[in-house]
CSV table of C-alpha atoms and ligand atoms in Angstrom, one decimal:
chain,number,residue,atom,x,y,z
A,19,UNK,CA,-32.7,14.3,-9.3
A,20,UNK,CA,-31.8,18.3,-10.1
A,21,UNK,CA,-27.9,18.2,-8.8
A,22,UNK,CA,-26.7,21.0,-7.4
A,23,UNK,CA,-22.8,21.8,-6.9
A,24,UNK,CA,-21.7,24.5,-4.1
A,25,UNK,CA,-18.2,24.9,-5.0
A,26,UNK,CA,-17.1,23.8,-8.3
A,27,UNK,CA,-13.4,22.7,-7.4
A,28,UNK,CA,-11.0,18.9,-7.9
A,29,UNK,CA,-13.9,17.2,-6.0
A,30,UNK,CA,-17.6,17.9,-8.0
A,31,UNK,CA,-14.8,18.3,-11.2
A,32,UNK,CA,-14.4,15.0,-10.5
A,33,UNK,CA,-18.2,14.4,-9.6
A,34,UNK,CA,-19.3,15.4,-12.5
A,35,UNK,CA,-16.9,13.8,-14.7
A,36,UNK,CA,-17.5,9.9,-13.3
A,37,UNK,CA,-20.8,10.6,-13.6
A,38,UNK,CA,-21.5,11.7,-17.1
A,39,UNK,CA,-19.3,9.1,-18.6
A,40,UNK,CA,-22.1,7.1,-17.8
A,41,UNK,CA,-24.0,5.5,-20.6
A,42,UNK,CA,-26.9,7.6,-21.2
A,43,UNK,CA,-26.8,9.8,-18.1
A,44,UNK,CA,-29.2,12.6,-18.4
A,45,UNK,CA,-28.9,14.2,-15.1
A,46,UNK,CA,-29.7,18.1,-14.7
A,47,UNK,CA,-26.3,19.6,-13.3
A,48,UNK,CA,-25.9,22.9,-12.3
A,49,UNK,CA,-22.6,24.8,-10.5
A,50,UNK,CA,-21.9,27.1,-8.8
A,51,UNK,CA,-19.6,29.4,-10.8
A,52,UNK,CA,-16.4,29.2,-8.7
A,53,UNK,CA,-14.1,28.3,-9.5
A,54,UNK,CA,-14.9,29.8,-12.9
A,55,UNK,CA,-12.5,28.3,-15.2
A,56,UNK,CA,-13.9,24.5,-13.8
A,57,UNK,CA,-17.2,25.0,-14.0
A,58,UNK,CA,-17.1,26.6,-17.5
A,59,UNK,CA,-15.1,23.5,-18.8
A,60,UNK,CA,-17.5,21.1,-17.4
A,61,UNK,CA,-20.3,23.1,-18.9
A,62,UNK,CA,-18.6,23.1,-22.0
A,63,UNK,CA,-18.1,19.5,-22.2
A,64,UNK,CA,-21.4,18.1,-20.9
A,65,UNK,CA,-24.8,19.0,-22.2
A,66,UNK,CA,-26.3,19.0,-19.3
A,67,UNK,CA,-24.7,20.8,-16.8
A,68,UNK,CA,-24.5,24.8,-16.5
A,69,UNK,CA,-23.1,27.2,-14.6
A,70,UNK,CA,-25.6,29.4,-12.0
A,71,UNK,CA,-25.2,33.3,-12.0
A,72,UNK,CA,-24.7,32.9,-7.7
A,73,UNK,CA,-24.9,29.8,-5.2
A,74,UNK,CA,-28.2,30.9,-4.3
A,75,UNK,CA,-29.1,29.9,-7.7
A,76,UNK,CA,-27.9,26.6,-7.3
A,77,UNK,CA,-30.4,26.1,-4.2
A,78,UNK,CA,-33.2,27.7,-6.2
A,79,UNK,CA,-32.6,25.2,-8.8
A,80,UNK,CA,-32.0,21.8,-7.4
A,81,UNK,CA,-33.4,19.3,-5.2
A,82,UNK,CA,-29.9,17.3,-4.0
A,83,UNK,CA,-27.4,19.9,-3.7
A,84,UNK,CA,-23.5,18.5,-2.8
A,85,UNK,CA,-21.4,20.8,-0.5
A,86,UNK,CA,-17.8,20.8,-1.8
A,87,UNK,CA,-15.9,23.3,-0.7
A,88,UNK,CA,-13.5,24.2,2.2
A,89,UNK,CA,-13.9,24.1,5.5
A,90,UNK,CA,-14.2,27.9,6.2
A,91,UNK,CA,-15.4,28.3,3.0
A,92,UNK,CA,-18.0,27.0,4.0
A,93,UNK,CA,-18.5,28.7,7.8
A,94,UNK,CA,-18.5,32.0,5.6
A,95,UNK,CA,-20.9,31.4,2.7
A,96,UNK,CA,-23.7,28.4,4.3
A,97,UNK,CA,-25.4,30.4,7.0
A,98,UNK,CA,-26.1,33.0,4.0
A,99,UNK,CA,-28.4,31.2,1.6
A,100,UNK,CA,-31.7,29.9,1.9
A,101,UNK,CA,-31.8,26.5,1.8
A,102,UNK,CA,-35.5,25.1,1.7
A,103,UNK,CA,-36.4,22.2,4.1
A,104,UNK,CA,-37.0,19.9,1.1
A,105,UNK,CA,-33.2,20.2,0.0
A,106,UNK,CA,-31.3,17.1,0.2
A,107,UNK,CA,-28.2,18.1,1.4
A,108,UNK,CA,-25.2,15.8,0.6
A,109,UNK,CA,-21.8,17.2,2.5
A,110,UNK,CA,-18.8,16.2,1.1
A,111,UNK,CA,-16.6,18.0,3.7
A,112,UNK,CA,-15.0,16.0,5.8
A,113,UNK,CA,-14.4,17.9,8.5
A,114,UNK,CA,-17.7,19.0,9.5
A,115,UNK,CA,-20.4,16.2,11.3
A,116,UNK,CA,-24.0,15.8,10.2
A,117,UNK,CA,-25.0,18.5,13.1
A,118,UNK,CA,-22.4,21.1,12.3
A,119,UNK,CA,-23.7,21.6,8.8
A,120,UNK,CA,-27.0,21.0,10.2
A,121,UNK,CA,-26.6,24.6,11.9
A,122,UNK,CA,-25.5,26.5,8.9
A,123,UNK,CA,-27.8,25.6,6.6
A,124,UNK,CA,-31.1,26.3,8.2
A,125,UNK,CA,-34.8,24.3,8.1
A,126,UNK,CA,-33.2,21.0,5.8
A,127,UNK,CA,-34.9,17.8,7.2
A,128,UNK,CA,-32.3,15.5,5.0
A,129,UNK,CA,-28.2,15.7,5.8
A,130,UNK,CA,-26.2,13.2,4.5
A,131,UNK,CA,-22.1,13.1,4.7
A,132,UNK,CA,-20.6,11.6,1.6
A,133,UNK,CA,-16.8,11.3,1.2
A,134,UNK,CA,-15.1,10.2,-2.1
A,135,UNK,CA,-12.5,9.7,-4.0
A,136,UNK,CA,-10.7,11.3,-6.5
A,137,UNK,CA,-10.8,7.9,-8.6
A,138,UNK,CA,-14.4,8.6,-9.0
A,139,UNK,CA,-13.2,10.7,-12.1
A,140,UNK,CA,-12.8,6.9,-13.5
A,141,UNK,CA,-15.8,5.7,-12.2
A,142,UNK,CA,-13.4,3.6,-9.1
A,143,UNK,CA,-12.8,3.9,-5.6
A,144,UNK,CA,-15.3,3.9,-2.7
A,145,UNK,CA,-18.3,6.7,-0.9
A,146,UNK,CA,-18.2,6.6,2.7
A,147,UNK,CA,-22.0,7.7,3.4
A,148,UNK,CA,-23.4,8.8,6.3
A,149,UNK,CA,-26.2,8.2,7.5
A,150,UNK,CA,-27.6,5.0,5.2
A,151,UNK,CA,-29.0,6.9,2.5
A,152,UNK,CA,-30.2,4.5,-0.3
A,153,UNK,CA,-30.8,7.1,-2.6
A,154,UNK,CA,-27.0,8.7,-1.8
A,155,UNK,CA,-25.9,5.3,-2.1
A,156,UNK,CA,-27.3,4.1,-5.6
A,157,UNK,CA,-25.8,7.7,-7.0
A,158,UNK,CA,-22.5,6.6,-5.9
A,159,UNK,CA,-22.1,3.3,-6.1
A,160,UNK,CA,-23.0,3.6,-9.9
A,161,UNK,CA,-19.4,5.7,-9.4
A,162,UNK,CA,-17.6,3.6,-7.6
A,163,UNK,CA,-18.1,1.7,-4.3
A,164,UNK,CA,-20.6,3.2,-2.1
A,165,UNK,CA,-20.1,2.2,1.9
A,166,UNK,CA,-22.9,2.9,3.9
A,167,UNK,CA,-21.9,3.2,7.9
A,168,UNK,CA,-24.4,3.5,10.7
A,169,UNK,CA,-22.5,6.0,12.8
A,170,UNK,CA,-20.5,9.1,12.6
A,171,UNK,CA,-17.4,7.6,14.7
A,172,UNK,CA,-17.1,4.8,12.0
A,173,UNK,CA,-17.7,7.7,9.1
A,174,UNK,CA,-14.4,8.8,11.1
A,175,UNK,CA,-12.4,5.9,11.3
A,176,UNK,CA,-12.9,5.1,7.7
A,177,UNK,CA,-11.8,8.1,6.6
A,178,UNK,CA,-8.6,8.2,8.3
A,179,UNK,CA,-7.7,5.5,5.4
A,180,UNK,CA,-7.9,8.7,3.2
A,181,UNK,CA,-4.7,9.6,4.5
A,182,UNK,CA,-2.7,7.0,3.3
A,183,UNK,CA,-2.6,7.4,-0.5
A,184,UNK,CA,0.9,9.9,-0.3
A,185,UNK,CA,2.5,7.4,1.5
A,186,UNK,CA,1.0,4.4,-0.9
A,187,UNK,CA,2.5,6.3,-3.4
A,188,UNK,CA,6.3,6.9,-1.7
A,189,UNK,CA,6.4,2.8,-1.2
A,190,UNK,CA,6.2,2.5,-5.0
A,191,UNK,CA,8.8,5.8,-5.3
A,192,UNK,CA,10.9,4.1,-3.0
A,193,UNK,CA,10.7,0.6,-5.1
A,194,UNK,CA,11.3,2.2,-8.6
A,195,UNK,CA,14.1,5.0,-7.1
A,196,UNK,CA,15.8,1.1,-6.2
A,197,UNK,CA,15.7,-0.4,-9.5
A,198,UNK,CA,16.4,2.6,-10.8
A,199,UNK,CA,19.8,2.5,-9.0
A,200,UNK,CA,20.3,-1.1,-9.8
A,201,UNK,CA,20.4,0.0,-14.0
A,202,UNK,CA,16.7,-0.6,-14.5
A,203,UNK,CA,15.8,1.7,-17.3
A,204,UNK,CA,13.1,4.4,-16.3
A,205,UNK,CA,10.4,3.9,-17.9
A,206,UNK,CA,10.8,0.4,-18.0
A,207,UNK,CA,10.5,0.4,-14.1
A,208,UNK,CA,7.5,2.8,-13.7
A,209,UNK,CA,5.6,0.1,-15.8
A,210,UNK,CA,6.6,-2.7,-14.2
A,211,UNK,CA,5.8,-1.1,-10.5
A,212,UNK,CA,2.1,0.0,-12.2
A,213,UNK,CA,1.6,-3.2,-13.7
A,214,UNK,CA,2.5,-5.2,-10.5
A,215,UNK,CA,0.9,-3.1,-7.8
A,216,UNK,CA,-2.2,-2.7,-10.3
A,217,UNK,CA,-2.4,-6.4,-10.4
A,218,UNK,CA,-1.8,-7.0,-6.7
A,219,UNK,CA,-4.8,-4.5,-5.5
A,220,UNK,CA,-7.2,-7.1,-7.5
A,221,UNK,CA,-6.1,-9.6,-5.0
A,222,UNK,CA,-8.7,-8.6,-1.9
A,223,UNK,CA,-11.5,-8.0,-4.1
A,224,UNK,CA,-10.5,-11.3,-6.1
A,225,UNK,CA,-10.8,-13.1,-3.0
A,226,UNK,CA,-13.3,-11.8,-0.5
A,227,UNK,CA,-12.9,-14.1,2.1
A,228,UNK,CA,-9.3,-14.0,2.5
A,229,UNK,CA,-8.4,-11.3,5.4
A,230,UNK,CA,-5.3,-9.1,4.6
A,231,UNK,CA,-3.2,-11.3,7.2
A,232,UNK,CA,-4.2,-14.1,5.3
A,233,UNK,CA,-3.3,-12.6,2.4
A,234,UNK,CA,0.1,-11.5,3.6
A,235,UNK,CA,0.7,-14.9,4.8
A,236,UNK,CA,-0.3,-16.3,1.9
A,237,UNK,CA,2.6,-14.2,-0.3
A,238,UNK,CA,4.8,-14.5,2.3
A,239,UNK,CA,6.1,-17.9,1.5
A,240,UNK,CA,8.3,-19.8,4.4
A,241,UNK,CA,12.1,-18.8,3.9
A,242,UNK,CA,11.6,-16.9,0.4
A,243,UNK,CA,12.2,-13.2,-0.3
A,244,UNK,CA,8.8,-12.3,0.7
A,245,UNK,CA,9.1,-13.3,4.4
A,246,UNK,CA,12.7,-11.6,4.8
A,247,UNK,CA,10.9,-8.3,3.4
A,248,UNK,CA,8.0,-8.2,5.9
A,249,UNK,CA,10.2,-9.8,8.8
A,250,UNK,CA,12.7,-7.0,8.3
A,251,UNK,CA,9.6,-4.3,8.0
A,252,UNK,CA,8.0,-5.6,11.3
A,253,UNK,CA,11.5,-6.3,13.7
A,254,UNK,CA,12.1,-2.5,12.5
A,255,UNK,CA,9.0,-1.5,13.7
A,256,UNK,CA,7.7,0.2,10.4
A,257,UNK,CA,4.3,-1.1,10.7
A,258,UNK,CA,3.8,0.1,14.7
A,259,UNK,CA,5.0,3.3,13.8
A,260,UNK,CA,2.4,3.3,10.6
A,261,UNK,CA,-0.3,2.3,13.3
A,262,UNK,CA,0.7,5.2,15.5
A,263,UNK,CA,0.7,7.9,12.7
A,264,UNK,CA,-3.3,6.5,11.6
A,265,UNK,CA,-4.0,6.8,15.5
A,266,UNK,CA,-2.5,10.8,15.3
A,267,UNK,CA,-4.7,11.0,12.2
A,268,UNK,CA,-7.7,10.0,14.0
A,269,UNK,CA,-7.1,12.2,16.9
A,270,UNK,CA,-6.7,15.1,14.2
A,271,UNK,CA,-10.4,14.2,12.2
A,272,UNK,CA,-12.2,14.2,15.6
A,273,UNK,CA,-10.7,16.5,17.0
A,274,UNK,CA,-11.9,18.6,14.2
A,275,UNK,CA,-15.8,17.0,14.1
B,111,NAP,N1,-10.3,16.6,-3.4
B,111,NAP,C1,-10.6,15.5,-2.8
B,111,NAP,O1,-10.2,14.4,-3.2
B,111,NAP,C2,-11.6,15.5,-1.6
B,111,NAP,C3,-12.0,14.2,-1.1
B,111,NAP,C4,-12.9,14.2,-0.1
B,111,NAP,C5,-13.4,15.4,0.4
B,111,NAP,N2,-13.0,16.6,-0.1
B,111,NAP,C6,-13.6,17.8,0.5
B,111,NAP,O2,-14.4,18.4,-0.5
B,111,NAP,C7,-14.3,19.8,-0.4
B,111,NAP,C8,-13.8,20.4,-1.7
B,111,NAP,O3,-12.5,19.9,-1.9
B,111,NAP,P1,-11.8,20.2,-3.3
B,111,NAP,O4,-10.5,19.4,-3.3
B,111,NAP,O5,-12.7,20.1,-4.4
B,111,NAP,O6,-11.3,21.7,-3.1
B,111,NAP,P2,-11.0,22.8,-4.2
B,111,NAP,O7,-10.5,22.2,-5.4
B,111,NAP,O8,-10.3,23.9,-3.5
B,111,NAP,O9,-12.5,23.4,-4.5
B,111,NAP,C9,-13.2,24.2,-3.7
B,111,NAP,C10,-13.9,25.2,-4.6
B,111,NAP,O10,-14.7,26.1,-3.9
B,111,NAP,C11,-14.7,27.3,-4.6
B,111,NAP,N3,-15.1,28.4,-3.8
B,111,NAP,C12,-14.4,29.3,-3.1
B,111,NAP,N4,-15.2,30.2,-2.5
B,111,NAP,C13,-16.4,29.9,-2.9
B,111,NAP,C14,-17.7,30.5,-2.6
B,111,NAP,N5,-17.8,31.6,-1.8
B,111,NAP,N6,-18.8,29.9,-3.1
B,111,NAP,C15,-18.7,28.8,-3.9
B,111,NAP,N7,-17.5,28.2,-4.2
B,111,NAP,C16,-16.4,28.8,-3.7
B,111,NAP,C17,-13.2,27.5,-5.1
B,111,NAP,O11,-13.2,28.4,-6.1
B,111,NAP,P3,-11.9,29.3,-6.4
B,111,NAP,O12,-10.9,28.4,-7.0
B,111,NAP,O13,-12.4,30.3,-7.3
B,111,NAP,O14,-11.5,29.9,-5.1
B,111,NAP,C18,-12.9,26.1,-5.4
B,111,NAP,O15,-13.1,25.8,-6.8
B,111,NAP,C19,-13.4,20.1,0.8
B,111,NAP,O16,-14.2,20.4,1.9
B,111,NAP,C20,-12.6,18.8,1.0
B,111,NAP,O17,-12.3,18.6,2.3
B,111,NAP,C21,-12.1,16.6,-1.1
């Protein structure tokens, strides 16, 4: 594989990063030069990756070539290169369906929609692909988790979980602002909070056949502090409303595919 990068920003930063702390990886990498500062520190850092004078260069370069930048971005620059029908084209923007990019980009017989994580930095965290590519999927599941889905509207669905890390992140703010309050020393909280939360998201993969409701129940242990916590969370309604805010989310993603 020749990997090309269209748009050099956080996401093929990250790209590129997972996957040359691989052991031994000798893939050909090439950016396109925006954003400059980026791409030159990757080049910098990795022998095998460079930065191309244009993005047409990138095409002219590379067989797999990832899409990664905005949305309009993207409706502005595409429909000017020359993509060649034996480009694979891997879209990372989630936004845009397999048929949208399709139309900007010309004669390509292979378009496949890949969204990850910023966690693949670290080599962690799961590729929704689109369609089953098993190519697409061996590159990132040697960075991660790759999912392979069979249709778009599941592509969709999944990705609404994407929306979820801010608010992931204020449950944990909200549980070290309290101990916090209640004279537990700063730092001494933040690590405690990591440690514990780091330990508990072990727990699904740990034990693959346990649903998540069996895994609530299973912590939630009958008239202990667990059960007053998630009793008091559901009569208030927190996890309806939570349901109603991934259901606006939805709406939003296909609205916009
Ligand atoms: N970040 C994520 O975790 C994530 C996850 C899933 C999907 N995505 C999707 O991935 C895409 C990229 O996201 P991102 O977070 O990496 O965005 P980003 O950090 O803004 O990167 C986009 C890059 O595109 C560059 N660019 C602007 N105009 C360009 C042009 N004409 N030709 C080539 N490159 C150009 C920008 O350079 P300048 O800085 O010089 O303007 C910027 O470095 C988006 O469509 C996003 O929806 C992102």
């Amino acid at each position: 594989m020749k990997l090309g990068f269209i748009g050099t920003g956080a996401l093929s930063s990250a790209i590129v990063t997972g996957l040359k702390s691989l052991p031994g990886e000798a893939t050909a990498v090439v950016l396109s030069p925006r954003n400059e500062e980026i791409a030159a520190g990757l080049a910098a850092r990795f022998p095998d990756v460079r930065v191309a004078a244009g993005n047409q260069e990138v095409l002219d370069d590379c067989d797999t070539v990832m899409l990664a930048v905005r949305p309009q971005i993207a409706r502005d620059v595409l429909p000017g290169l020359r993509f060649r029908p034996d480009h694979h084209v891997v879209s990372l923007i989630a936004t845009f369906s397999c048929d949208e990019i399709a139309a900007m980009i010309g004669p390509v017989k292979r378009v496949t929609k890949a969204l990850p994580m910023p966690m693949i930095a670290i080599r962690q965290g799961p590729t929704i692909i689109f369609p089953p590519d098993p190519e697409i999927a061996a590159f990132f599941g040697r960075l991660g988790k790759a999912i392979e889905v069979a249709s778009e509207s599941e592509f969709d669905a999944l990705s609404v979980a994407t929306a979820t890390y801010a608010s992931y992140f204020k449950y944990l703010e909200t549980i070290h602002g309290w101990l916090k309050d209640h004279g537990v020393e700063e730092a001494k909280g933040r690590d405690y909070v990591a440690s514990l939360f780091g330990a508990l998201g072990q727990a699904p993969e740990a034990t693959p056949d346990a649903s998540f409701a069996h895994l609530a129940a299973d912590y939630a242990t009958r008239g202990g502090i667990n059960e007053q916590v998630l009793c008091e969370l559901t009569e208030h309604g927190t996890f309806e409303r939570f349901k109603e805010s991934l259901g606006g989310i939805h709406r939003r993603i296909t609205a916009a595919s």
